[in-house]
Amino acid sequence: MPLTPPVEREALHTRRVECHGYRRHDGLWDIEGHLVDTKTYPFPNRWRGDVVAGEPVHEMWLRVTIDDEMLIHDAQASTEFSPFEMCADITPAYQQLIGVRIGPGWTRIIKEKLGGIKGCTHLGELLRPIATAAYQTLAARKRYMTEAQRQAWEDPERRPMVLKTCHAYAEDSAVVKTFYPLFYKPPA
């Protein structure tokens, strides 16, 4: 069901976040995120001069390279547009993600390693949809598995990665009861 019709209003800001997942030929996976903020009006900027309507206020890229277990093997960040010249100086800090696994505790790890003055607010925000895109991308890995790998992956006793990640995958949900009956727990 769509949102209700809005009252009369004026558009001022647009944030676009786009993520793409790629299978690499070396067996790893690249997950790339792109964030762009634009305004519908011009405004002055001390470093850049006048920022015209539609020109990015922020434009940032982030790529993580992961394996089948979501362990990060490489991380790169780039800032193309920002309100301050020094913003791009923090991009090498995102290499601290190398060796981290996307999974439980991801948001906490981002805050510990790159939160506040240790990182960029916008690149940090981009890491959440990148994690989601990583899960969605790795869903395709079954297409590239050998039969033995597929059987191990589809072992009904293997705890599903998605368990307890949202209300549909709650241990007492009809979805878990149907697709993962060994992990179903009736409501208390």
XYZ file of C-alpha atoms in Angstrom:
188
model
C 0.000 0.000 0.000
C 1.541 3.353 -1.017
C 1.909 6.341 1.270
C -1.019 8.694 1.630
C -0.989 11.722 -0.716
C 1.239 14.475 0.728
C 0.231 18.045 1.406
C 1.551 20.677 -0.999
C 5.334 20.828 -0.628
C 8.625 21.893 -2.225
C 11.482 19.477 -2.975
C 14.774 20.622 -1.390
C 17.103 17.661 -0.981
C 17.715 14.292 -2.645
C 19.921 11.499 -1.388
C 20.548 8.615 -3.744
C 22.144 5.455 -2.451
C 22.895 2.717 -4.911
C 24.646 -0.573 -4.232
C 25.822 -3.220 -6.668
C 27.159 -6.712 -6.071
C 29.597 -8.435 -8.399
C 31.034 -11.924 -8.652
C 34.739 -11.690 -9.381
C 36.597 -14.233 -11.489
C 38.982 -14.959 -8.606
C 36.143 -16.352 -6.460
C 35.658 -13.220 -4.350
C 32.787 -10.731 -4.450
C 32.824 -6.932 -4.813
C 30.081 -4.904 -3.186
C 30.049 -1.249 -4.243
C 28.055 1.563 -2.758
C 27.533 5.043 -4.198
C 25.988 7.955 -2.294
C 24.983 11.281 -3.839
C 23.333 14.242 -2.063
C 21.959 17.142 -4.137
C 19.962 20.286 -3.405
C 17.327 21.917 -5.601
C 18.751 25.379 -4.951
C 22.192 26.992 -5.258
C 24.187 27.866 -2.144
C 27.626 29.277 -1.356
C 30.428 27.044 -0.137
C 33.607 28.505 1.344
C 35.871 25.931 -0.309
C 34.052 25.177 -3.596
C 32.480 28.546 -4.299
C 28.864 28.460 -5.448
C 27.316 24.993 -5.518
C 24.641 25.071 -8.206
C 21.289 23.316 -7.916
C 21.681 19.634 -8.788
C 25.464 19.573 -8.278
C 26.462 16.995 -5.656
C 27.023 18.287 -2.157
C 28.323 14.802 -1.313
C 29.357 12.083 -3.731
C 31.121 9.086 -2.286
C 31.989 5.559 -3.305
C 32.836 2.565 -1.171
C 33.856 -0.934 -2.276
C 34.390 -3.958 -0.086
C 35.750 -7.230 -1.433
C 34.442 -10.247 0.476
C 34.656 -14.015 0.380
C 31.846 -16.572 0.666
C 31.856 -16.174 4.452
C 31.501 -12.358 4.182
C 35.055 -11.735 5.416
C 36.400 -8.458 3.995
C 39.612 -8.887 1.998
C 39.839 -5.312 0.705
C 38.092 -1.981 1.283
C 38.361 1.230 -0.699
C 36.622 4.560 -0.268
C 36.545 7.646 -2.465
C 35.104 11.117 -1.939
C 34.478 13.008 -5.181
C 32.338 15.866 -3.821
C 32.188 17.168 -0.262
C 31.596 20.449 1.546
C 35.193 20.636 2.851
C 38.519 20.008 1.131
C 39.723 17.762 3.958
C 36.792 15.318 3.728
C 38.609 13.025 1.285
C 41.583 12.731 3.670
C 39.731 10.132 5.776
C 39.089 7.630 2.959
C 42.182 5.459 3.704
C 40.721 4.762 7.168
C 38.168 2.443 5.552
C 40.934 -0.099 4.963
C 40.471 -0.875 8.684
C 37.539 -2.994 7.531
C 39.954 -5.563 6.075
C 39.663 -8.701 8.192
C 36.190 -7.809 9.514
C 33.222 -10.080 8.783
C 29.882 -8.631 7.714
C 27.336 -10.133 10.077
C 26.157 -9.821 13.672
C 27.712 -6.760 15.308
C 28.378 -5.020 11.983
C 26.920 -1.671 13.094
C 28.876 -1.791 16.367
C 32.134 -2.558 14.542
C 31.564 0.338 12.129
C 31.062 2.708 15.065
C 34.128 1.406 16.918
C 36.485 1.577 13.948
C 35.112 4.496 11.938
C 32.557 6.345 14.063
C 32.717 10.010 14.954
C 35.991 11.725 14.078
C 37.574 8.412 12.977
C 35.539 8.394 9.762
C 33.041 10.146 7.530
C 29.379 10.226 8.521
C 28.227 9.612 4.948
C 30.644 6.774 4.179
C 29.640 5.216 7.489
C 25.974 5.428 6.515
C 26.817 3.766 3.202
C 28.192 0.701 4.992
C 24.739 -0.430 6.154
C 23.195 -0.804 2.674
C 26.489 -2.316 1.490
C 26.046 -5.062 4.097
C 22.499 -5.697 2.902
C 23.692 -5.781 -0.712
C 26.384 -8.283 0.308
C 23.743 -10.668 1.689
C 21.622 -10.252 -1.434
C 24.615 -10.749 -3.737
C 25.866 -13.867 -1.993
C 22.430 -15.428 -2.423
C 23.623 -16.032 -6.000
C 26.605 -18.125 -4.893
C 24.552 -21.341 -5.119
C 24.597 -20.819 -8.895
C 28.378 -21.356 -8.892
C 28.691 -24.216 -6.382
C 29.659 -27.775 -7.097
C 27.084 -30.405 -6.158
C 29.012 -31.265 -2.967
C 29.190 -27.576 -1.987
C 25.477 -27.171 -2.678
C 24.571 -30.168 -0.499
C 26.663 -28.820 2.391
C 25.089 -25.385 1.972
C 21.557 -26.769 1.874
C 22.085 -29.081 4.877
C 18.817 -28.727 6.849
C 20.785 -28.841 10.121
C 22.917 -25.829 9.166
C 21.694 -22.710 11.004
C 20.325 -20.252 8.404
C 22.149 -16.897 8.193
C 18.837 -15.044 8.043
C 17.461 -16.436 11.316
C 16.426 -13.632 13.713
C 17.361 -10.853 11.248
C 13.788 -9.470 10.944
C 10.236 -10.298 12.041
C 9.690 -12.669 9.092
C 12.703 -14.710 10.232
C 11.803 -14.726 13.935
C 12.197 -18.204 15.389
C 8.414 -18.362 15.989
C 7.323 -17.124 12.536
C 5.395 -19.057 9.900
C 8.287 -18.455 7.470
C 10.792 -20.206 9.742
C 8.280 -22.977 10.486
C 7.880 -23.583 6.734
C 11.445 -23.202 5.445
C 13.580 -23.980 8.513
C 11.486 -26.308 10.699
C 14.485 -27.498 12.750
C 14.959 -23.932 13.956
C 11.292 -23.148 14.609
C 10.337 -22.360 18.198
C 6.596 -22.030 18.954
C 5.493 -18.761 20.579
C 5.912 -18.734 24.351
